[in-house]
């Protein structure tokens, strides 16, 4: 069976960096944003819509589904769409795991790929450390964001990730019982520890 | 400042083994059972009593405190004794951290030594794995113990550790936010991963 490593992560904790470096170190495929693009392609939803519904649990309020659609906004219909996306995502993750060893960021991969016995990592950090990390990597459209606003954004995004994860898996997001390794990056430098973590999975 | 590593651990998870091997690997002092002996010596309580009250939070029911004591069993008095033991334990742990780099098992060391900025590890495992580990290392006086009885014992001991930890620290025992690294030993062989974990702290 291929080595599959899944990374759950709090927003701003460096989980994505840790996953990317781990994939490089172990010579494994790395899937993150590529997943959204592939789902969009296979379902004809827009990438924006796929991004939205693969990070949040259904709220059942009207949603935008690209520009060329004029759809009824009934809850049943919306749920059907979400199921379509979740199904496409599940199929895709399984195809990745079949194809080669890989590292997959987020997206309930630990749960969806449980039959592939993945190593399940959860990456987290203190709020202050996460705010500092995000402030050091502001995108252009985030210029002027205050630390307070960033802390609020982080808390909101994590609530959404938690609800999404719990909706589809019925497990508690970030509960250590569901992971093999939980890494608090507050007092570590990610690039320094990755080579050692990698060896635990060899 | 000396390198201090504290190990919180679920009963039967291999936390003690992990700590011992980590100390060997890093050339650090290792403190576990020695702590009880030293506290007993410095307070004149029996080792049995010290063991009992450094794993459990105060219940305020009558307790035995060695053979040569005839003491009143008032709650105030008992709390005073517990405070004496906790104070002796705190002083002792601080003296260890001052003396040299060390690995300390349990005993709220992560909290007591917080000013020494320890690396805080929590070791845990699935119940089945912990029962299997305990059944494979039965002491003579445990001969004939069933898996069911062992699972019950494990759950009881962990409840006591959690209550003890939470009584003295006001933090939740095993909450990943209070640790730098949480290691689930279910799918790992402890002696295989320790050399790599050790390098994270060098």
Coordinates of C-alpha atoms in Angstrom, one line a residue:
Chain A
X1 CA 0.0 0.0 0.0
X2 CA 1.3 3.5 -0.8
X3 CA 2.4 5.8 2.0
X4 CA -0.4 8.3 2.5
X5 CA 0.0 11.2 4.9
X6 CA -2.9 13.5 5.7
X7 CA -2.5 16.9 7.3
X8 CA -5.3 18.6 9.2
X9 CA -4.3 22.1 10.3
X10 CA -5.4 25.2 12.1
X11 CA -5.4 28.2 9.9
X12 CA -2.0 30.0 10.1
X13 CA -0.2 27.1 11.9
X14 CA 2.1 26.3 9.1
X15 CA 0.4 23.0 8.4
X16 CA 0.6 23.6 4.6
X17 CA 4.3 24.4 4.7
X18 CA 4.9 21.3 6.9
X19 CA 3.0 19.1 4.5
X20 CA 4.8 20.5 1.4
X21 CA 8.2 20.1 3.0
X22 CA 7.3 16.6 4.2
X23 CA 6.3 15.6 0.6
X24 CA 9.6 16.9 -0.7
X25 CA 11.6 15.2 2.0
X26 CA 9.9 11.8 1.4
X27 CA 9.5 12.1 -2.4
X28 CA 5.7 11.9 -2.3
X29 CA 3.1 13.7 -4.4
X30 CA 1.6 16.7 -2.7
X31 CA -2.1 17.7 -3.1
X32 CA -3.6 20.9 -1.8
X33 CA -5.1 23.5 -4.1
X34 CA -4.8 21.0 -7.0
X35 CA -7.8 19.2 -5.5
X36 CA -10.1 22.2 -5.9
X37 CA -9.1 22.6 -9.6
X38 CA -9.6 18.9 -10.3
X39 CA -13.0 18.8 -8.6
X40 CA -14.1 22.0 -10.5
X41 CA -13.1 20.3 -13.7
X42 CA -14.9 17.1 -13.0
X43 CA -18.1 18.7 -11.8
X44 CA -18.3 21.9 -13.8
X45 CA -18.7 24.0 -10.7
X46 CA -16.5 27.1 -10.4
X47 CA -13.3 26.9 -8.4
X48 CA -14.7 29.6 -6.1
X49 CA -17.7 27.5 -5.3
X50 CA -15.7 24.3 -4.8
X51 CA -13.4 26.2 -2.4
X52 CA -16.3 27.5 -0.5
X53 CA -18.1 24.2 0.0
X54 CA -14.9 22.2 0.7
X55 CA -14.0 24.4 3.7
X56 CA -17.5 24.9 5.2
X57 CA -20.3 22.7 6.2
X58 CA -23.7 23.3 4.6
X59 CA -25.5 26.3 5.9
X60 CA -28.4 26.0 3.6
X61 CA -28.6 29.6 2.7
X62 CA -28.6 30.7 -0.9
X63 CA -25.2 30.3 -2.6
X64 CA -23.5 31.4 -5.8
X65 CA -22.5 28.7 -8.1
X66 CA -20.7 30.3 -10.9
X67 CA -21.8 32.9 -13.5
X68 CA -23.7 30.9 -16.1
X69 CA -26.1 29.2 -13.7
X70 CA -29.7 30.2 -12.9
X71 CA -30.7 27.7 -10.4
X72 CA -33.4 27.3 -7.8
X73 CA -32.0 27.8 -4.3
X74 CA -34.0 25.0 -2.5
X75 CA -32.2 23.3 0.3
X76 CA -32.6 19.8 -1.3
X77 CA -31.0 21.0 -4.5
X78 CA -28.1 22.7 -2.6
X79 CA -27.5 19.5 -0.5
X80 CA -27.5 17.5 -3.7
X81 CA -24.7 19.8 -5.1
X82 CA -22.7 19.5 -1.9
X83 CA -23.0 15.8 -2.1
X84 CA -21.8 15.9 -5.7
X85 CA -18.7 17.9 -4.7
X86 CA -18.0 15.7 -1.7
X87 CA -18.4 12.6 -3.8
X88 CA -16.0 14.0 -6.5
X89 CA -13.6 14.9 -3.8
X90 CA -13.7 11.4 -2.2
X91 CA -13.2 9.8 -5.6
X92 CA -10.3 12.1 -6.4
X93 CA -8.5 11.5 -3.0
X94 CA -8.9 7.7 -3.4
X95 CA -7.4 7.9 -6.9
X96 CA -4.4 9.9 -5.5
X97 CA -3.9 7.2 -2.8
X98 CA -4.1 4.5 -5.5
X99 CA -1.7 6.2 -7.8
X100 CA 1.3 6.8 -5.5
X101 CA 2.4 7.8 -2.1
X102 CA 1.2 11.3 -1.2
X103 CA 0.6 14.1 1.3
X104 CA -2.9 15.6 1.3
X105 CA -3.8 18.8 3.0
X106 CA -7.1 19.1 4.7
X107 CA -10.4 18.1 3.0
X108 CA -11.3 15.3 5.5
X109 CA -8.6 13.1 3.8
X110 CA -7.8 11.3 7.1
X111 CA -11.4 10.1 7.2
X112 CA -12.1 9.6 3.4
X113 CA -8.9 7.6 3.1
X114 CA -9.2 5.6 6.3
X115 CA -9.1 2.3 4.4
X116 CA -5.6 3.3 3.2
X117 CA -4.4 3.6 6.8
X118 CA -2.9 7.0 6.4
X119 CA -0.5 8.6 8.9
X120 CA -2.7 11.4 10.2
X121 CA -1.0 14.6 11.3
X122 CA -2.7 17.6 12.9
X123 CA -0.8 20.9 13.0
X124 CA -1.7 23.7 15.4
X125 CA -0.3 26.7 17.2
X126 CA -1.1 29.3 19.8
X127 CA -3.3 32.1 18.5
X128 CA -0.5 34.7 18.9
X129 CA 1.9 32.6 16.8
X130 CA -0.7 32.1 14.1
X131 CA -1.5 35.7 13.9
X132 CA 2.2 36.6 13.7
X133 CA 2.7 34.0 10.9
X134 CA -0.3 35.4 8.9
X135 CA 0.7 39.0 9.4
X136 CA 4.2 38.1 8.0
X137 CA 2.6 36.7 4.9
X138 CA -0.2 39.2 4.1
X139 CA -1.5 39.0 0.5
X140 CA -1.8 42.3 -1.4
X141 CA -5.5 42.4 -0.9
X142 CA -5.0 42.0 2.9
X143 CA -2.8 45.1 3.2
X144 CA -3.7 47.1 6.3
X145 CA -5.2 44.2 8.1
X146 CA -4.8 44.6 11.9
X147 CA -3.7 41.9 14.2
X148 CA -7.1 42.0 15.9
X149 CA -8.9 41.5 12.5
X150 CA -6.5 38.7 11.7
X151 CA -7.2 36.9 14.9
X152 CA -10.9 37.2 14.2
X153 CA -10.5 35.9 10.7
X154 CA -8.4 32.9 12.0
X155 CA -11.0 32.0 14.5
X156 CA -13.8 32.2 11.9
X157 CA -11.9 30.0 9.4
X158 CA -11.2 27.4 12.0
X159 CA -14.8 27.3 13.1
X160 CA -15.7 26.7 9.5
X161 CA -13.1 24.0 9.0
X162 CA -14.3 22.3 12.2
X163 CA -17.9 22.4 11.2
X164 CA -17.1 21.1 7.7
X165 CA -15.0 18.2 9.1
X166 CA -17.6 17.3 11.8
X167 CA -20.5 17.4 9.3
X168 CA -18.9 14.9 7.0
X169 CA -17.0 12.7 9.4
X170 CA -19.0 12.8 12.6
X171 CA -15.6 13.2 14.4
X172 CA -14.3 16.1 16.3
X173 CA -11.9 18.2 14.2
X174 CA -8.4 18.3 15.9
X175 CA -9.3 15.7 18.5
X176 CA -6.0 14.0 19.1
X177 CA -7.6 10.6 19.3
X178 CA -8.1 10.8 15.5
X179 CA -4.5 11.6 14.7
X180 CA -1.1 9.8 14.9
X181 CA 0.8 13.0 15.6
X182 CA -0.2 16.4 16.7
X183 CA 2.4 19.1 16.2
X184 CA 2.3 22.5 17.9
X185 CA 4.4 24.8 15.7
X186 CA 4.5 27.6 18.3
X187 CA 8.0 26.7 19.6
X188 CA 9.4 24.9 16.5
X189 CA 10.7 26.1 13.2
X190 CA 8.8 24.0 10.6
X191 CA 11.7 23.6 8.2
X192 CA 14.0 22.4 11.0
X193 CA 11.8 19.6 12.3
X194 CA 10.4 18.3 9.0
X195 CA 13.4 16.1 8.2
X196 CA 13.1 14.3 11.5
X197 CA 9.3 13.9 11.3
X198 CA 9.8 12.5 7.8
X199 CA 12.0 9.7 9.2
X200 CA 9.2 8.6 11.5
X201 CA 7.2 7.6 8.4
X202 CA 10.0 5.8 6.5
Chain B
X1 CA 18.8 27.1 30.2
X2 CA 18.9 23.3 30.5
X3 CA 16.8 21.3 28.1
X4 CA 13.8 20.1 30.0
X5 CA 11.3 17.6 28.5
X6 CA 8.1 16.7 30.3
X7 CA 6.1 13.7 29.4
X8 CA 2.3 13.4 30.2
X9 CA 1.0 10.0 29.3
X10 CA -2.1 7.9 29.2
X11 CA -1.7 4.7 31.2
X12 CA -0.4 1.9 29.0
X13 CA 0.5 4.2 26.1
X14 CA 4.3 3.6 26.4
X15 CA 4.9 7.1 27.6
X16 CA 7.4 6.0 30.2
X17 CA 9.3 3.9 27.7
X18 CA 9.4 6.8 25.3
X19 CA 10.6 9.2 28.0
X20 CA 13.3 6.8 29.1
X21 CA 14.6 6.2 25.6
X22 CA 14.5 9.9 24.8
X23 CA 16.6 10.6 27.9
X24 CA 19.1 8.0 26.8
X25 CA 19.2 9.3 23.3
X26 CA 19.8 12.9 24.3
X27 CA 22.0 12.1 27.3
X28 CA 19.6 13.7 29.8
X29 CA 18.8 12.8 33.3
X30 CA 15.6 10.8 33.7
X31 CA 13.1 11.2 36.6
X32 CA 10.1 9.0 37.3
X33 CA 9.8 6.8 40.3
X34 CA 12.9 8.5 41.8
X35 CA 10.6 11.5 42.4
X36 CA 8.4 9.6 44.8
X37 CA 11.4 8.2 46.8
X38 CA 12.9 11.7 47.1
X39 CA 9.6 13.3 48.2
X40 CA 9.0 10.5 50.8
X41 CA 12.5 11.2 52.1
X42 CA 12.1 14.9 52.4
X43 CA 8.6 14.9 53.9
X44 CA 8.7 11.7 56.1
X45 CA 5.6 10.4 54.4
X46 CA 5.6 6.8 53.2
X47 CA 6.3 6.1 49.5
X48 CA 2.9 4.4 49.2
X49 CA 1.2 7.6 50.5
X50 CA 3.3 9.8 48.2
X51 CA 2.5 7.6 45.2
X52 CA -1.2 7.8 46.0
X53 CA -1.4 11.5 46.4
X54 CA 0.8 12.4 43.4
X55 CA -1.5 10.5 41.0
X56 CA -4.8 11.5 42.4
X57 CA -6.5 14.7 43.3
X58 CA -7.7 15.2 46.9
X59 CA -10.9 13.3 47.6
X60 CA -11.0 14.3 51.2
X61 CA -11.8 10.9 52.6
X62 CA -9.7 9.4 55.4
X63 CA -6.3 8.2 54.2
X64 CA -3.5 6.1 55.6
X65 CA -0.2 7.9 56.1
X66 CA 2.2 5.2 57.1
X67 CA 2.3 2.9 60.1
X68 CA 3.6 5.1 62.9
X69 CA 1.1 7.9 62.6
X70 CA -2.1 8.4 64.6
X71 CA -3.6 11.5 63.1
X72 CA -6.9 13.2 63.0
X73 CA -8.6 12.8 59.7
X74 CA -10.0 16.4 59.3
X75 CA -10.1 17.7 55.8
X76 CA -8.0 20.8 56.6
X77 CA -5.3 18.6 57.9
X78 CA -5.4 16.3 54.9
X79 CA -5.3 19.2 52.5
X80 CA -2.3 20.6 54.5
X81 CA -0.5 17.3 53.9
X82 CA -1.3 17.3 50.2
X83 CA 0.0 20.8 50.0
X84 CA 3.2 19.7 51.7
X85 CA 3.7 16.9 49.2
X86 CA 2.9 19.1 46.2
X87 CA 5.3 21.8 47.5
X88 CA 8.0 19.2 48.0
X89 CA 7.4 17.8 44.5
X90 CA 7.5 21.3 43.0
X91 CA 10.8 22.2 44.8
X92 CA 12.3 18.9 43.7
X93 CA 11.3 19.3 40.0
X94 CA 12.8 22.8 40.0
X95 CA 16.0 21.5 41.5
X96 CA 16.2 18.9 38.8
X97 CA 15.7 21.5 36.1
X98 CA 18.3 23.7 37.6
X99 CA 20.9 20.9 37.9
X100 CA 20.9 19.6 34.4
X101 CA 18.9 18.8 31.3
X102 CA 16.3 16.2 32.1
X103 CA 13.2 14.2 31.1
X104 CA 10.4 14.1 33.7
X105 CA 7.5 11.7 33.6
X106 CA 4.1 12.9 34.7
X107 CA 3.6 14.8 38.0
X108 CA 2.4 18.1 36.4
X109 CA 6.0 18.8 35.5
X110 CA 4.9 20.7 32.3
X111 CA 3.0 23.1 34.6
X112 CA 5.4 23.3 37.6
X113 CA 8.4 23.9 35.3
X114 CA 6.7 26.3 32.9
X115 CA 9.2 29.0 33.7
X116 CA 11.9 26.7 32.3
X117 CA 10.1 26.5 29.0
X118 CA 10.1 22.7 28.8
X119 CA 9.3 20.8 25.6
X120 CA 5.9 19.3 26.6
X121 CA 5.1 15.9 25.2
X122 CA 1.8 14.0 25.6
X123 CA 1.8 10.3 24.8
X124 CA -1.5 8.4 24.2
X125 CA -2.9 5.4 22.3
X126 CA -6.2 3.7 21.4
X127 CA -7.7 1.7 24.3
X128 CA -7.1 -1.6 22.5
X129 CA -3.5 -0.9 22.0
X130 CA -3.0 0.2 25.6
X131 CA -4.8 -2.9 26.9
X132 CA -2.6 -5.1 24.7
X133 CA 0.6 -3.4 25.9
X134 CA -0.5 -3.8 29.6
X135 CA -1.5 -7.5 29.1
X136 CA 2.0 -8.1 27.6
X137 CA 3.7 -6.7 30.7
X138 CA 1.6 -8.1 33.5
X139 CA 3.2 -8.0 36.9
X140 CA 3.1 -11.2 39.0
X141 CA 0.4 -9.8 41.2
X142 CA -1.7 -9.1 38.1
X143 CA -1.7 -12.7 36.8
X144 CA -5.1 -13.8 35.6
X145 CA -6.3 -10.2 34.9
X146 CA -8.7 -10.2 32.0
X147 CA -8.6 -7.7 29.1
X148 CA -11.9 -6.3 30.3
X149 CA -10.6 -5.8 33.8
X150 CA -7.5 -4.2 32.4
X151 CA -9.5 -1.8 30.2
X152 CA -11.4 -0.8 33.4
X153 CA -8.2 -0.3 35.4
X154 CA -6.7 1.9 32.6
X155 CA -9.8 4.0 32.4
X156 CA -9.8 4.5 36.2
X157 CA -6.1 5.4 36.4
X158 CA -6.5 7.9 33.6
X159 CA -9.5 9.5 35.3
X160 CA -7.4 9.9 38.4
X161 CA -4.4 11.4 36.5
X162 CA -6.7 13.8 34.8
X163 CA -8.3 14.9 38.1
X164 CA -5.0 15.3 39.7
X165 CA -3.6 17.3 36.8
X166 CA -6.7 19.5 36.6
X167 CA -6.8 20.1 40.3
X168 CA -3.3 21.5 40.5
X169 CA -2.9 23.2 37.1
X170 CA -6.5 24.3 36.3
X171 CA -5.7 23.0 32.8
X172 CA -7.3 20.1 30.9
X173 CA -5.1 17.0 31.0
X174 CA -4.1 15.9 27.6
X175 CA -5.5 19.0 25.9
X176 CA -3.2 19.4 22.9
X177 CA -3.0 23.2 23.4
X178 CA -0.9 22.6 26.4
X179 CA 1.7 20.4 24.6
X180 CA 4.3 20.9 21.9
X181 CA 3.9 17.3 20.6
X182 CA 1.2 14.7 21.1
X183 CA 2.2 11.2 20.0
X184 CA -0.3 8.4 19.4
X185 CA 1.8 5.2 19.8
X186 CA -1.0 3.0 18.4
X187 CA 0.7 2.8 14.9
X188 CA 4.3 3.4 15.9
X189 CA 7.0 1.3 17.5
X190 CA 8.3 3.5 20.3
X191 CA 11.9 2.5 20.0
X192 CA 11.9 3.1 16.3
X193 CA 10.6 6.7 16.5
X194 CA 12.5 8.0 19.5
X195 CA 15.8 8.7 17.7
X196 CA 13.9 10.9 15.3
X197 CA 11.8 12.7 17.9
X198 CA 15.0 13.3 19.9
X199 CA 16.5 15.2 17.0
X200 CA 13.6 17.7 17.1
X201 CA 14.8 18.8 20.5
X202 CA 18.5 19.2 19.7

